[in-house]
Amino acid sequence: MKKKTLVSAVLAATIMGTTSVSLAAENMFSDVPLDHWAYDAIAKLAEDGIIEGYGDTGFGGDKAITRYEMAQLVAKAQANQENARAVDKAAIEKLQQEFDSELKGEVQNLRKDVDDLKSRMGWYGDARFRFYKNKVMASHDGNAGTSQFEKRLRLGFWANPDKNLSVDGRLKYEDHSWEHDSNRTWSGATNHGNVTVDKLSLNWNHADTKASIGRTEVSLGQGLLWWENPIDGVYVQHQFGPKVSAMVGVGDISAAGWNEFNTNTQFANIAIQTSPATKITLANMRTLTNTQRTNNLNAVVDSDYKLNQFAIGLNTQITPKWNLIAEAVTNNVGSAGSYWDSAAGADAKEELDKHGLWTRVTYGKQEWNKANTWQVYGEYFALGNASVDSKYWGHRLNIAGGNSSWDGGWYDSWGNGVRGYGIGVGYMLAANTNLELTWYKLKPYREGNGKNFSNYDNVAYAALTYSF
């Protein structure tokens, strides 16, 4: 076999076995003349097994190769230099000196290719362990409140397949265990939860416009309506100058995983940056179909469960350490659930309280990527029973916001709403690792509706969250 043919065969296999690029760049490197000594040196190294594993196949005959291609063969020989005889080591060192600039160029190109790949795709994730007391907001003098230990793991990926296109996907696993009520009665727990597709969206960005389709994550206003939860649908968002942005979309909110059947919804959001420290938001969420669930294997329509919420909110950084969030909401629905009126001995329609208010004042400067930073906050709630979704909990609050019971039962109800206050503290144990403790003292928005009680059991949780 000719030496030039052997060199070409080794080169062909090397090219196919590496991830180098830019070999086709025009005029990037000049050819190595066919009478150059490097051909003989490479052929000898191949015969001695320093560049090994490619067989006795011809590729290109006596066709010259570029200096860059020759440098690839030298790099391959360098990788096996420890196994070489003294004479081969001398040949490798001589080849390295001859093609030093090309070898450096190859490393730079590979580094550039890796950096380019890292800029076009990646992955991320987070995990949370949380112990929750009275998550379902049971009454103090009624049903016993439950406590439970929750685990959640989310793994996501992103990619930029083209200049204006991006893909965002995420898998989520959740379960809970150690569930028991205040009477120390142990009940069922989902120790083996399901893995679900939490996000999978295709996003298009051009200038000041973004469009997203698929299972996409949506946040509305300051969070009373919907916050960082998925919707199966499409939305379009546009930035009108530096201060105003608007979004409108439609989709199925059951994608969040709580509803068993479709709940088609239209939603919209407007954000106005009135100053560098203050943002005002206007948001709307309106269900287009009744929520459906199953009861005794039959489809049941919760005909009274409807949303037509409007919210106006404020987020302002008062000082470097003081922040205020406030949002008011109205749910313009006309139907109400029912309850058994024991005094009348008959069914009765519950009264609707459609308005709600939430405020949070935060002191401190917790930075997620900085250890030993912290914040403390206080919250106040005045949420009418029909003002927010306290059953399926798509909102931002640390509490359910009430005790509605839309489960396809005979007496579905908007519940009693909530008034009360709470405190919380967050501390960064390490970069990207957060410990949060909360406690809430709550009572019904107003008593009545056939469920007379004075207070909810206290609500509290301890959560450890970290991201990677």
Short mmCIF file of C-alpha atoms in Angstrom, two decimals:
data_model
loop_
_atom_site.label_atom_id
_atom_site.label_comp_id
_atom_site.label_asym_id
_atom_site.label_seq_id
_atom_site.Cartn_x
_atom_site.Cartn_y
_atom_site.Cartn_z
CA MET A 1 0.00 0.00 0.00
CA LYS A 2 1.40 3.41 -0.94
CA LYS A 3 2.36 5.68 1.94
CA LYS A 4 0.20 8.51 0.58
CA THR A 5 -2.77 6.12 0.39
CA LEU A 6 -2.19 4.99 3.97
CA VAL A 7 -2.08 8.59 5.15
CA SER A 8 -5.35 9.30 3.32
CA ALA A 9 -6.99 6.25 4.89
CA VAL A 10 -5.90 7.28 8.37
CA LEU A 11 -7.10 10.82 7.71
CA ALA A 12 -10.52 9.67 6.51
CA ALA A 13 -11.08 7.54 9.61
CA THR A 14 -9.84 10.33 11.87
CA ILE A 15 -12.26 12.83 10.33
CA MET A 16 -15.18 10.41 10.70
CA GLY A 17 -14.22 9.63 14.31
CA THR A 18 -13.99 13.21 15.58
CA THR A 19 -16.34 16.14 16.03
CA SER A 20 -14.07 18.69 14.37
CA VAL A 21 -15.70 21.14 12.04
CA SER A 22 -14.66 23.86 9.64
CA LEU A 23 -12.79 21.41 7.38
CA ALA A 24 -14.77 22.75 4.44
CA ALA A 25 -13.98 26.39 5.13
CA GLU A 26 -12.79 27.99 1.94
CA ASN A 27 -9.02 28.67 1.70
CA MET A 28 -8.63 28.06 5.41
CA PHE A 29 -5.40 26.08 5.01
CA SER A 30 -3.05 25.44 2.13
CA ASP A 31 -2.23 21.94 0.89
CA VAL A 32 0.74 19.99 2.19
CA PRO A 33 2.88 19.16 -0.91
CA LEU A 34 2.91 15.48 -1.81
CA ASP A 35 6.71 15.31 -1.45
CA HIS A 36 6.61 16.72 2.11
CA TRP A 37 8.37 14.54 4.71
CA ALA A 38 5.29 14.62 6.98
CA TYR A 39 3.54 12.01 4.81
CA ASP A 40 6.28 9.46 5.43
CA ALA A 41 6.33 10.28 9.16
CA ILE A 42 2.57 9.82 9.53
CA ALA A 43 2.63 6.60 7.54
CA LYS A 44 5.38 5.21 9.78
CA LEU A 45 3.41 6.14 12.92
CA ALA A 46 0.34 4.37 11.50
CA GLU A 47 2.39 1.24 10.72
CA ASP A 48 3.78 1.26 14.28
CA GLY A 49 0.25 1.46 15.73
CA ILE A 50 0.58 4.98 17.18
CA ILE A 51 -2.33 6.02 14.97
CA GLU A 52 -4.30 2.79 15.09
CA GLY A 53 -7.52 0.99 14.31
CA TYR A 54 -8.28 2.05 10.75
CA GLY A 55 -7.48 -1.02 8.62
CA ASP A 56 -5.86 -1.31 5.22
CA THR A 57 -8.31 0.63 3.06
CA GLY A 58 -7.50 3.20 0.41
CA PHE A 59 -8.98 6.67 0.41
CA GLY A 60 -8.08 9.26 -2.18
CA GLY A 61 -4.83 7.78 -3.44
CA ASP A 62 -2.09 10.41 -3.83
CA LYS A 63 -4.39 13.39 -3.32
CA ALA A 64 -2.78 16.10 -1.19
CA ILE A 65 -4.31 17.06 2.14
CA THR A 66 -4.36 20.42 3.88
CA ARG A 67 -2.11 21.46 6.72
CA TYR A 68 -5.13 21.52 9.01
CA GLU A 69 -6.01 17.93 8.08
CA MET A 70 -2.41 16.91 8.68
CA ALA A 71 -2.55 18.60 12.10
CA GLN A 72 -5.51 16.35 12.97
CA LEU A 73 -3.34 13.29 12.34
CA VAL A 74 -0.55 14.78 14.46
CA ALA A 75 -3.02 15.41 17.30
CA LYS A 76 -4.08 11.77 17.08
CA ALA A 77 -0.47 10.68 17.36
CA GLN A 78 0.11 12.98 20.33
CA ALA A 79 -2.75 11.28 22.17
CA ASN A 80 -0.80 7.97 22.03
CA GLN A 81 2.67 9.40 22.52
CA GLU A 82 3.20 7.55 25.82
CA ASN A 83 3.07 4.21 23.96
CA ALA A 84 5.55 5.29 21.26
CA ARG A 85 9.15 4.19 20.82
CA ALA A 86 11.88 6.79 21.07
CA VAL A 87 12.14 7.11 17.30
CA ASP A 88 8.38 7.62 17.00
CA LYS A 89 8.39 10.19 19.82
CA ALA A 90 11.04 12.13 17.94
CA ALA A 91 8.87 12.04 14.79
CA ILE A 92 5.84 13.23 16.74
CA GLU A 93 7.81 16.13 18.28
CA LYS A 94 9.07 17.11 14.83
CA LEU A 95 5.54 16.99 13.41
CA GLN A 96 4.29 19.06 16.34
CA GLN A 97 6.82 21.77 15.62
CA GLU A 98 5.97 21.75 11.93
CA PHE A 99 2.20 22.03 12.44
CA ASP A 100 2.16 23.95 15.72
CA SER A 101 0.00 26.83 14.47
CA GLU A 102 -2.55 24.44 12.95
CA LEU A 103 -2.69 22.39 16.17
CA LYS A 104 -3.42 25.51 18.16
CA GLY A 105 -6.03 26.49 15.60
CA GLU A 106 -7.71 23.10 15.90
CA VAL A 107 -7.97 23.47 19.68
CA GLN A 108 -9.37 26.95 19.30
CA ASN A 109 -11.92 25.76 16.75
CA LEU A 110 -12.98 22.87 18.95
CA ARG A 111 -13.34 25.23 21.89
CA LYS A 112 -15.38 27.59 19.76
CA ASP A 113 -17.60 24.71 18.61
CA VAL A 114 -18.17 23.60 22.21
CA ASP A 115 -18.97 27.15 23.28
CA ASP A 116 -21.36 27.49 20.35
CA LEU A 117 -23.09 24.24 21.29
CA LYS A 118 -23.38 25.33 24.93
CA SER A 119 -24.93 28.61 23.81
CA ARG A 120 -27.55 26.77 21.75
CA MET A 121 -28.73 24.14 24.22
CA GLY A 122 -28.58 23.22 27.88
CA TRP A 123 -30.41 21.74 30.82
CA TYR A 124 -31.54 22.84 34.27
CA GLY A 125 -33.46 21.55 37.23
CA ASP A 126 -34.64 22.01 40.78
CA ALA A 127 -35.78 19.90 43.74
CA ARG A 128 -37.93 20.70 46.75
CA PHE A 129 -38.65 18.96 50.05
CA ARG A 130 -41.52 20.45 52.01
CA PHE A 131 -43.47 19.64 55.17
CA TYR A 132 -46.93 21.21 54.99
CA LYS A 133 -49.37 21.63 57.88
CA ASN A 134 -53.07 22.00 57.01
CA LYS A 135 -52.53 22.52 53.30
CA VAL A 136 -56.22 21.86 52.61
CA MET A 137 -57.25 24.60 55.10
CA ALA A 138 -59.49 22.54 57.37
CA SER A 139 -61.45 24.40 60.02
CA HIS A 140 -60.25 24.48 63.62
CA ASP A 141 -63.63 23.49 65.01
CA GLY A 142 -64.65 21.26 62.10
CA ASN A 143 -62.73 18.71 60.05
CA ALA A 144 -59.26 17.87 61.25
CA GLY A 145 -56.36 19.44 59.37
CA THR A 146 -53.77 17.20 57.75
CA SER A 147 -50.01 17.40 57.55
CA GLN A 148 -47.88 15.86 54.84
CA PHE A 149 -44.33 15.60 53.55
CA GLU A 150 -43.93 16.52 49.87
CA LYS A 151 -41.17 15.90 47.35
CA ARG A 152 -40.81 17.45 43.91
CA LEU A 153 -38.14 17.06 41.23
CA ARG A 154 -38.08 18.96 37.93
CA LEU A 155 -35.62 18.45 35.08
CA GLY A 156 -35.71 20.76 32.09
CA PHE A 157 -33.90 21.43 28.84
CA TRP A 158 -33.74 24.30 26.38
CA ALA A 159 -32.41 24.68 22.87
CA ASN A 160 -32.15 27.33 20.16
CA PRO A 161 -32.59 25.46 16.86
CA ASP A 162 -32.58 28.68 14.83
CA LYS A 163 -31.98 32.38 15.22
CA ASN A 164 -35.47 33.29 16.42
CA LEU A 165 -36.64 29.89 17.67
CA SER A 166 -36.27 28.27 21.08
CA VAL A 167 -37.58 25.10 22.68
CA ASP A 168 -38.29 24.74 26.38
CA GLY A 169 -39.21 21.43 28.00
CA ARG A 170 -39.40 20.07 31.53
CA LEU A 171 -40.33 16.82 33.30
CA LYS A 172 -41.81 16.88 36.81
CA TYR A 173 -42.15 14.26 39.52
CA GLU A 174 -44.22 14.88 42.67
CA ASP A 175 -45.46 12.82 45.59
CA HIS A 176 -46.35 13.14 49.26
CA SER A 177 -46.06 10.89 52.28
CA TRP A 178 -46.21 10.93 56.10
CA GLU A 179 -49.75 12.21 55.76
CA HIS A 180 -51.81 12.32 58.94
CA ASP A 181 -54.52 14.47 60.53
CA SER A 182 -54.57 16.35 63.81
CA ASN A 183 -56.01 13.28 65.52
CA ARG A 184 -52.87 11.37 64.49
CA THR A 185 -54.84 9.21 62.10
CA TRP A 186 -52.64 8.07 59.24
CA SER A 187 -54.21 8.16 55.79
CA GLY A 188 -53.28 7.38 52.21
CA ALA A 189 -50.27 8.93 50.54
CA THR A 190 -48.93 8.97 46.99
CA ASN A 191 -45.47 7.60 47.80
CA HIS A 192 -45.02 6.75 44.14
CA GLY A 193 -46.06 9.74 42.09
CA ASN A 194 -46.13 10.09 38.33
CA VAL A 195 -43.66 11.73 36.01
CA THR A 196 -45.42 14.31 33.85
CA VAL A 197 -44.44 16.68 31.07
CA ASP A 198 -44.52 19.98 32.89
CA LYS A 199 -43.47 22.13 29.91
CA LEU A 200 -42.90 21.57 26.21
CA SER A 201 -43.16 24.71 24.11
CA LEU A 202 -41.84 26.14 20.87
CA ASN A 203 -41.14 29.86 21.17
CA TRP A 204 -40.59 32.43 18.44
CA ASN A 205 -38.91 35.76 19.24
CA HIS A 206 -38.50 38.58 16.80
CA ALA A 207 -37.76 42.19 17.71
CA ASP A 208 -40.30 43.03 20.45
CA THR A 209 -42.71 40.15 19.79
CA LYS A 210 -42.81 36.67 21.28
CA ALA A 211 -45.16 33.83 20.39
CA SER A 212 -45.33 30.53 22.25
CA ILE A 213 -47.23 27.34 21.42
CA GLY A 214 -47.47 24.03 23.25
CA ARG A 215 -47.42 23.37 26.98
CA THR A 216 -46.09 26.75 27.95
CA GLU A 217 -45.52 28.35 31.35
CA VAL A 218 -47.65 31.43 32.03
CA SER A 219 -47.74 34.08 34.78
CA LEU A 220 -50.49 36.70 35.06
CA GLY A 221 -50.38 39.94 37.02
CA GLN A 222 -48.79 39.61 40.45
CA GLY A 223 -49.95 36.02 40.83
CA LEU A 224 -53.49 35.90 42.24
CA LEU A 225 -54.88 34.48 38.97
CA TRP A 226 -52.08 32.27 37.63
CA TRP A 227 -48.36 32.02 38.35
CA GLU A 228 -45.57 29.96 36.79
CA ASN A 229 -47.92 27.13 35.81
CA PRO A 230 -48.38 25.43 32.43
CA ILE A 231 -51.22 25.98 29.95
CA ASP A 232 -51.74 23.90 26.80
CA GLY A 233 -52.28 26.56 24.16
CA VAL A 234 -50.79 29.57 22.49
CA TYR A 235 -50.06 33.16 23.43
CA VAL A 236 -48.55 36.24 21.82
CA GLN A 237 -46.70 38.92 23.76
CA HIS A 238 -45.48 42.30 22.49
CA GLN A 239 -43.32 44.98 24.06
CA PHE A 240 -44.66 48.46 23.26
CA GLY A 241 -41.61 50.59 23.88
CA PRO A 242 -39.57 50.39 27.08
CA LYS A 243 -42.48 50.64 29.54
CA VAL A 244 -45.50 48.66 28.33
CA SER A 245 -45.95 45.00 27.41
CA ALA A 246 -49.14 43.09 26.58
CA MET A 247 -49.97 39.41 26.24
CA VAL A 248 -53.07 37.54 25.06
CA GLY A 249 -53.62 33.80 24.75
CA VAL A 250 -55.95 30.84 24.92
CA GLY A 251 -55.46 27.31 26.22
CA ASP A 252 -56.40 24.49 28.55
CA ILE A 253 -55.50 25.17 32.19
CA SER A 254 -55.96 21.51 33.14
CA ALA A 255 -52.41 21.09 31.83
CA ALA A 256 -51.28 22.05 35.31
CA GLY A 257 -52.38 18.56 36.32
CA TRP A 258 -55.21 19.16 38.78
CA ASN A 259 -58.31 18.98 36.59
CA GLU A 260 -59.18 15.64 35.05
CA PHE A 261 -60.85 17.09 31.94
CA ASN A 262 -60.28 20.09 29.71
CA THR A 263 -60.92 23.60 31.02
CA ASN A 264 -60.45 25.90 28.04
CA THR A 265 -59.54 29.42 29.07
CA GLN A 266 -58.63 32.76 27.56
CA PHE A 267 -56.14 34.97 29.35
CA ALA A 268 -54.50 38.38 28.99
CA ASN A 269 -51.93 40.48 30.80
CA ILE A 270 -50.69 44.10 30.60
CA ALA A 271 -47.60 45.30 32.48
CA ILE A 272 -46.72 49.00 32.80
CA GLN A 273 -43.32 50.06 34.15
CA THR A 274 -44.23 53.40 35.68
CA SER A 275 -40.73 53.90 37.11
CA PRO A 276 -37.51 51.88 37.43
CA ALA A 277 -38.80 50.60 40.79
CA THR A 278 -42.52 50.18 40.13
CA LYS A 279 -44.62 47.99 37.85
CA ILE A 280 -48.42 47.99 37.57
CA THR A 281 -50.23 44.98 36.10
CA LEU A 282 -53.70 44.30 34.70
CA ALA A 283 -54.72 40.68 34.18
CA ASN A 284 -57.74 38.63 33.11
CA MET A 285 -58.55 34.91 33.10
CA ARG A 286 -61.88 33.62 31.79
CA THR A 287 -62.90 29.98 31.49
CA LEU A 288 -64.70 29.11 28.26
CA THR A 289 -65.91 25.67 29.36
CA ASN A 290 -67.15 24.30 32.66
CA THR A 291 -64.71 22.28 34.67
CA GLN A 292 -65.41 18.57 34.43
CA ARG A 293 -64.41 15.81 36.81
CA THR A 294 -65.26 12.17 37.34
CA ASN A 295 -67.57 10.88 40.02
CA ASN A 296 -68.20 7.13 40.29
CA LEU A 297 -66.65 6.65 36.84
CA ASN A 298 -69.11 9.07 35.25
CA ALA A 299 -68.34 12.50 33.86
CA VAL A 300 -69.66 15.25 36.10
CA VAL A 301 -69.83 18.89 35.06
CA ASP A 302 -69.18 21.43 37.80
CA SER A 303 -71.52 23.90 36.16
CA ASP A 304 -71.07 26.49 38.89
CA TYR A 305 -67.29 26.45 38.73
CA LYS A 306 -66.42 29.33 36.41
CA LEU A 307 -63.74 31.98 36.31
CA ASN A 308 -63.94 35.46 34.86
CA GLN A 309 -61.29 37.14 36.95
CA PHE A 310 -59.91 40.65 36.60
CA ALA A 311 -56.94 41.75 38.68
CA ILE A 312 -54.96 44.96 39.15
CA GLY A 313 -51.62 44.72 40.89
CA LEU A 314 -48.54 46.61 42.00
CA ASN A 315 -44.94 45.62 42.62
CA THR A 316 -42.69 48.38 43.92
CA GLN A 317 -39.18 48.39 45.36
CA ILE A 318 -39.60 51.07 48.02
CA THR A 319 -35.95 51.00 49.13
CA PRO A 320 -33.10 48.61 48.35
CA LYS A 321 -34.40 46.32 51.14
CA TRP A 322 -38.14 47.08 51.28
CA ASN A 323 -40.54 45.69 48.67
CA LEU A 324 -44.34 45.82 48.37
CA ILE A 325 -46.61 43.57 46.30
CA ALA A 326 -50.36 44.13 46.27
CA GLU A 327 -53.13 42.81 44.04
CA ALA A 328 -56.91 43.14 44.03
CA VAL A 329 -59.16 40.70 42.17
CA THR A 330 -62.81 40.38 41.13
CA ASN A 331 -64.37 37.21 39.75
CA ASN A 332 -67.43 38.17 37.67
CA VAL A 333 -69.42 34.96 37.91
CA GLY A 334 -73.15 34.70 38.52
CA SER A 335 -73.56 31.10 39.66
CA ALA A 336 -73.05 29.67 43.11
CA GLY A 337 -72.60 26.29 44.67
CA SER A 338 -75.07 24.76 47.08
CA TYR A 339 -75.08 23.46 50.65
CA TRP A 340 -77.46 21.71 53.01
CA ASP A 341 -79.20 24.22 55.25
CA SER A 342 -79.88 22.19 58.35
CA ALA A 343 -82.13 24.87 59.86
CA ALA A 344 -84.37 24.97 56.79
CA GLY A 345 -84.04 21.28 56.05
CA ALA A 346 -83.38 21.95 52.37
CA ASP A 347 -80.70 22.77 49.82
CA ALA A 348 -79.62 26.40 49.68
CA LYS A 349 -77.47 28.44 47.36
CA GLU A 350 -74.37 29.86 48.94
CA GLU A 351 -73.63 33.56 48.92
CA LEU A 352 -70.85 34.71 46.63
CA ASP A 353 -68.05 37.03 47.71
CA LYS A 354 -66.38 37.87 44.43
CA HIS A 355 -63.71 40.35 45.56
CA GLY A 356 -60.30 39.76 47.06
CA LEU A 357 -57.09 41.48 48.14
CA TRP A 358 -53.57 40.23 48.85
CA THR A 359 -50.52 42.18 50.01
CA ARG A 360 -46.96 41.16 50.82
CA VAL A 361 -44.31 43.39 52.40
CA THR A 362 -40.74 42.06 52.22
CA TYR A 363 -37.61 43.23 54.05
CA GLY A 364 -34.15 42.01 53.13
CA LYS A 365 -32.28 41.14 49.96
CA GLN A 366 -32.32 37.43 49.26
CA GLU A 367 -30.18 36.58 46.22
CA TRP A 368 -30.64 33.08 44.87
CA ASN A 369 -27.05 32.60 43.76
CA LYS A 370 -25.48 34.09 46.90
CA ALA A 371 -25.14 32.27 50.23
CA ASN A 372 -26.17 33.85 53.55
CA THR A 373 -28.63 36.30 51.99
CA TRP A 374 -32.13 36.44 53.44
CA GLN A 375 -35.55 38.03 53.52
CA VAL A 376 -38.54 38.19 55.85
CA TYR A 377 -42.07 39.00 54.75
CA GLY A 378 -45.53 39.57 56.09
CA GLU A 379 -48.76 38.91 54.18
CA TYR A 380 -52.39 39.89 54.55
CA PHE A 381 -55.36 38.20 52.84
CA ALA A 382 -58.98 39.22 52.38
CA LEU A 383 -60.19 36.79 49.74
CA GLY A 384 -63.89 36.25 49.11
CA ASN A 385 -64.93 32.65 48.57
CA ALA A 386 -65.35 33.11 44.78
CA SER A 387 -62.47 35.55 44.23
CA VAL A 388 -59.63 33.07 43.62
CA ASP A 389 -59.34 29.41 42.67
CA SER A 390 -58.77 27.77 46.05
CA LYS A 391 -59.43 24.25 44.74
CA TYR A 392 -56.99 23.84 41.84
CA TRP A 393 -54.51 26.43 43.15
CA GLY A 394 -52.98 27.90 40.00
CA HIS A 395 -52.13 31.09 41.88
CA ARG A 396 -48.95 32.23 43.61
CA LEU A 397 -50.04 32.19 47.25
CA ASN A 398 -48.51 29.99 49.94
CA ILE A 399 -52.04 29.11 51.10
CA ALA A 400 -54.96 27.68 49.12
CA GLY A 401 -56.97 30.87 49.61
CA GLY A 402 -60.12 29.12 50.86
CA ASN A 403 -61.77 25.72 51.14
CA SER A 404 -63.83 25.30 47.97
CA SER A 405 -64.88 21.75 47.12
CA TRP A 406 -65.27 21.36 43.36
CA ASP A 407 -64.96 17.60 43.14
CA GLY A 408 -68.06 16.49 41.30
CA GLY A 409 -69.89 15.83 44.54
CA TRP A 410 -73.50 16.59 45.32
CA TYR A 411 -72.75 19.72 47.30
CA ASP A 412 -70.01 21.50 45.37
CA SER A 413 -69.16 24.81 46.94
CA TRP A 414 -67.07 27.94 46.66
CA GLY A 415 -66.42 27.53 50.36
CA ASN A 416 -65.74 30.28 52.88
CA GLY A 417 -62.85 32.32 51.50
CA VAL A 418 -60.22 33.59 53.91
CA ARG A 419 -59.10 36.54 55.99
CA GLY A 420 -55.89 36.63 57.94
CA TYR A 421 -52.19 37.21 58.00
CA GLY A 422 -48.94 35.31 57.92
CA ILE A 423 -45.17 35.64 58.11
CA GLY A 424 -42.34 33.96 56.27
CA VAL A 425 -38.57 33.91 56.24
CA GLY A 426 -36.20 32.76 53.53
CA TYR A 427 -32.48 32.08 53.97
CA MET A 428 -29.91 31.00 51.39
CA LEU A 429 -28.00 28.17 53.04
CA ALA A 430 -25.70 28.12 50.02
CA ALA A 431 -25.79 29.40 46.49
CA ASN A 432 -28.99 28.06 44.85
CA THR A 433 -30.09 26.38 48.11
CA ASN A 434 -32.95 27.97 50.05
CA LEU A 435 -34.69 27.26 53.36
CA GLU A 436 -38.14 28.84 53.78
CA LEU A 437 -40.39 28.82 56.85
CA THR A 438 -43.96 30.19 56.92
CA TRP A 439 -46.87 30.43 59.39
CA TYR A 440 -50.44 31.71 58.83
CA LYS A 441 -53.32 32.64 61.15
CA LEU A 442 -56.58 32.52 59.17
CA LYS A 443 -60.35 32.67 59.49
CA PRO A 444 -63.29 32.60 57.03
CA TYR A 445 -63.90 35.67 54.89
CA ARG A 446 -67.28 35.64 56.58
CA GLU A 447 -69.14 33.00 58.52
CA GLY A 448 -72.21 31.30 57.11
CA ASN A 449 -72.95 29.43 53.91
CA GLY A 450 -73.93 26.43 56.02
CA LYS A 451 -70.36 25.92 57.29
CA ASN A 452 -70.20 27.89 60.50
CA PHE A 453 -66.77 27.97 62.11
CA SER A 454 -64.61 30.70 63.53
CA ASN A 455 -61.09 29.82 62.42
CA TYR A 456 -59.06 27.59 60.15
CA ASP A 457 -56.37 25.46 61.69
CA ASN A 458 -53.07 27.30 61.42
CA VAL A 459 -51.28 26.79 58.12
CA ALA A 460 -47.50 26.43 58.01
CA TYR A 461 -44.70 24.84 56.05
CA ALA A 462 -40.96 24.32 56.02
CA ALA A 463 -39.37 23.95 52.58
CA LEU A 464 -35.87 23.19 51.35
CA THR A 465 -35.38 24.05 47.68
CA TYR A 466 -32.30 23.90 45.50
CA SER A 467 -31.67 24.43 41.82
CA PHE A 468 -28.97 23.21 39.46
#
